[in-house]
Every structure is written in structure tokens, then in C-alpha cells.
C-alpha positions in Angstrom: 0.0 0.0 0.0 1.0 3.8 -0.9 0.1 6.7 1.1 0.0 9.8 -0.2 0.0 12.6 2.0 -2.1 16.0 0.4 -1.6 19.1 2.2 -4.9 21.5 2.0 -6.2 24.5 2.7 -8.8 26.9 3.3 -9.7 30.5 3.9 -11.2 31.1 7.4 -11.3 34.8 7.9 -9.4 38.0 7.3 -9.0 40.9 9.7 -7.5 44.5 8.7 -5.8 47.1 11.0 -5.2 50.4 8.6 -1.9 52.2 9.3 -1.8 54.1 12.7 1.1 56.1 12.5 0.7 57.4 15.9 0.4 54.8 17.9 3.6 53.0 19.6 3.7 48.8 19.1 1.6 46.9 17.7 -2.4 46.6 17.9 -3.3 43.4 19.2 -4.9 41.2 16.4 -8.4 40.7 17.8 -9.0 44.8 17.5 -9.9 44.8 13.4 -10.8 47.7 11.8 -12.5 45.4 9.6 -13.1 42.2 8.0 -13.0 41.0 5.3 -16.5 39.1 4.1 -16.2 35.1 3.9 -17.4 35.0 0.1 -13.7 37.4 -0.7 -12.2 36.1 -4.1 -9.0 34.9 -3.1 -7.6 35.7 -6.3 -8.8 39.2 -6.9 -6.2 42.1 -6.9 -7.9 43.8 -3.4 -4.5 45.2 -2.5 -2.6 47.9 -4.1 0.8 49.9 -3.7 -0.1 53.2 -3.6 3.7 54.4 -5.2 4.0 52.0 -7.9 0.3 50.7 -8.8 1.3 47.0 -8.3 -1.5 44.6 -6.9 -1.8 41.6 -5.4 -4.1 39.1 -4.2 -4.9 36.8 -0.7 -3.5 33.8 -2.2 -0.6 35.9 -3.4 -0.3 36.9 0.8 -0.8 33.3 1.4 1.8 32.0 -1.3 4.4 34.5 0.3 3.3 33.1 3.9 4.4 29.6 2.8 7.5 30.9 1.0 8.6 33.0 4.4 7.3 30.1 6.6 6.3 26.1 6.9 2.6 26.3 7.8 2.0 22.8 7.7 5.4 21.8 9.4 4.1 19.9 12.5 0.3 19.3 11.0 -0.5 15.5 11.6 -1.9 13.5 8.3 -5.7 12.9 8.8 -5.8 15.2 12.3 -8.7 18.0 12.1 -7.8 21.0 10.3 -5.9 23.6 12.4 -6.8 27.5 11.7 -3.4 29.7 11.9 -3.5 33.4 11.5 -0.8 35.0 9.6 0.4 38.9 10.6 1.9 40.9 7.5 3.1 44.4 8.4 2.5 47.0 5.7 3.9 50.1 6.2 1.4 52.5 5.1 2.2 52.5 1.4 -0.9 49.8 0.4 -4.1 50.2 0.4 -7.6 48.5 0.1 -10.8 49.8 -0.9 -13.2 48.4 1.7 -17.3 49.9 2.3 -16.9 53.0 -0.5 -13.5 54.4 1.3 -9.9 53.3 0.3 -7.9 52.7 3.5 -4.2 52.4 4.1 -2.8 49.4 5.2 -1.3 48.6 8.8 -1.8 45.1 9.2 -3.8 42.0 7.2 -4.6 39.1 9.3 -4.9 35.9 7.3 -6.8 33.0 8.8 -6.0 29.5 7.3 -7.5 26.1 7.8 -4.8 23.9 7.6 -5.1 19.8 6.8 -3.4 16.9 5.4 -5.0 14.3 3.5 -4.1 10.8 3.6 -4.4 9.3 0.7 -3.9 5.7 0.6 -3.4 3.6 -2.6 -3.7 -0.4 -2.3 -1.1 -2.2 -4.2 -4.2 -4.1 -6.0 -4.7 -0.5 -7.9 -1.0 0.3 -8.7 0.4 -0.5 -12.6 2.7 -3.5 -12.5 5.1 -3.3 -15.5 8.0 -5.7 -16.7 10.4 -4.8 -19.3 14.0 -5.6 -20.4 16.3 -6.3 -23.5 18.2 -8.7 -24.3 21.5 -6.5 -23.0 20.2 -6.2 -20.1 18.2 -8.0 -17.3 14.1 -7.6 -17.1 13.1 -4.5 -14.5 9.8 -5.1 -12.6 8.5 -1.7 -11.7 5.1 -0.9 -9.4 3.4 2.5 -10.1 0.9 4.1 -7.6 -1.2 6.9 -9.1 -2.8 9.2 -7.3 -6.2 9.7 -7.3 -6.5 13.9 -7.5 -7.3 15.4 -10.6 -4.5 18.2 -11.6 -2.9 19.4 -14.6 -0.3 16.8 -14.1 -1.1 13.1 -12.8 0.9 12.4 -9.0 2.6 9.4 -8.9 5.4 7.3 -7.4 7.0 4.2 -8.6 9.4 1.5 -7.6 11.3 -0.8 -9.7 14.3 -3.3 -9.2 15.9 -5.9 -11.3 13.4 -9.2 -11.7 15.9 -11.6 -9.9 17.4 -9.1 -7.4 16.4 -9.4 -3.7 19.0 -6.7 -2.6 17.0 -3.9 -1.4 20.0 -1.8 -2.3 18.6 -2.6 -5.9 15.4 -0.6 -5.3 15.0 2.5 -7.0 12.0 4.8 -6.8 10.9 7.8 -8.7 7.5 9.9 -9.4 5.9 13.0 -10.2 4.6 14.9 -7.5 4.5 18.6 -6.7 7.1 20.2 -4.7 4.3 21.8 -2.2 0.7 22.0 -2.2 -1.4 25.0 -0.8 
């Protein structure tokens, strides 16, 4: 059997601070000067340098979040999904429109569901090849394929030489993406 291990994640809430010149330290996160509705399209540009005009989304927030950190570093396969809130500091040069009134930036709080799903593949369902020549000795290679639909099928795959029972023999390889999120 194969287990495949699928990291996932879902938007649970996003709280904004604007930029508070004034004020020493840092708010604590539970005082939002608002939120942002559940139904937000993660991939629309809300966000906007005000000096060069760039834009970004909250997936692009949460992409940089993974990059910066390892949000699903100590998650347990098949446990409950964990909510995390990420803290990015802008410094007053972003803004968001928000209820007819464009706001600078201070803080955006990012709330993430965070779960990994087992996914486990009986040996019954993996591809079983044999091939070989007759300069070389015939390769037996097992292939596990992910269920998920993506633009590129997951997979993993052992082979070894047909006669070999050295398990220094065993080679694997597969196609699966470097992180999920």
C-alpha cells in the first residue's frame, strides 16, 4: 500500500488594521478595523501599492506566507484541520478599498485552515510493468497513481531488477509537486 499525503487549505477569515502612524507597538490582532467578508475572491487584486500601482491578491499573501514560513510543518496527516493566523506588516504604502472608502494598510490578518490528507493507494490498484532487453536483465516496476485530478497526474513508482532481492537494488521515482497550498 501507498500513502500519499495532500496538504490542503482553506480561507477562514481575514481581519484588517489600517496604518496608525501614531500609535507605539503593535495593535493586538483581535481589534480589526475590519473584516474582510467570507465569500472574498481569493484571487482578486484587493490590495494595491499606492507608489508604484502594483496589486496583489490573498492567495498571493498566502503563497508569500508559505515561502517566508512552513505552515504545515508539525500538521498530523488525517488530524482535524488547524486554523493559523498569519500577521503581514505594511507600512502605510498599500491600500484596500473596503465599504466605498480606500484605506491604508497597517496590518492584514490571514486566517488559514490547515489539513493533510491521507491518501492511501492499495497495491491491487498500482500499474505493474516488466520490461527488459536482451543487453540487459528484465526490471519489474510498481506504479501508484494518485487519485486527484491536476494538470499533471501524482505518482510514485518503484522498480528493481526481476531476480534481485537486494534492497540496495530498489529504486523509486515519481511525479509529484514540490508543495501544495
Amino acid at each position: 500500500m501507498q500513502q500519499n499525503r495532500h496538504k490542503a487549505c482553506a480561507f477562514a477569515g481575514g481581519g484588517i488594521q489600517t496604518f496608525r502612524p501614531d500609535e507605539p507597538g503593535t495593535t493586538p490582532p483581535d481589534e480589526f478595523d475590519f473584516t474582510l467578508p467570507e465569500d472574498t475572491d481569493l484571487f482578486a487584486p484587493i490590495f494595491r501599492n499606492a507608489d508604484d500601482g502594483s496589486t496583489w491578491s490573498l492567495n498571493d499573501v498566502w503563497q508569500e506566507v508559505q515561502a517566508a514560513l512552513n505552515p504545515f510543518g508539525d500538521i498530523s496527516k488525517g488530524a482535524p484541520p488547524i486554523i493559523r493566523t498569519a500577521r503581514v506588516p505594511y507600512s502605510g504604502n498599500v491600500v484596500i478599498d473596503h465599504g466605498g472608502s480606500t484605506h491604508l494598510l497597517g496590518h492584514v490578518f490571514l486566517g488559514v485552515a490547515l489539513w493533510v490528507e491521507p491518501e492511501m493507494i492499495p497495491l491491487e490498484d498500482a500499474q505493474r510493468v516488466e520490461y527488459g532487453s536482451s543487453e540487459a536483465p528484465a526490471i519489474q516496476r510498481v506504479e501508484f497513481v494518485s487519485k486527484r485530478t491536476l494538470p499533471r497526474d501524482w505518482h510514485m513508482s518503484l522498480q528493481m531488477p526481476k531476480d534481485s532481492t537486494d534492497i540496495a537494488d530498489l529504486r523509486t521515482g515519481g511525479n509529484w509537486p514540490d508543495s501544495e497550498g
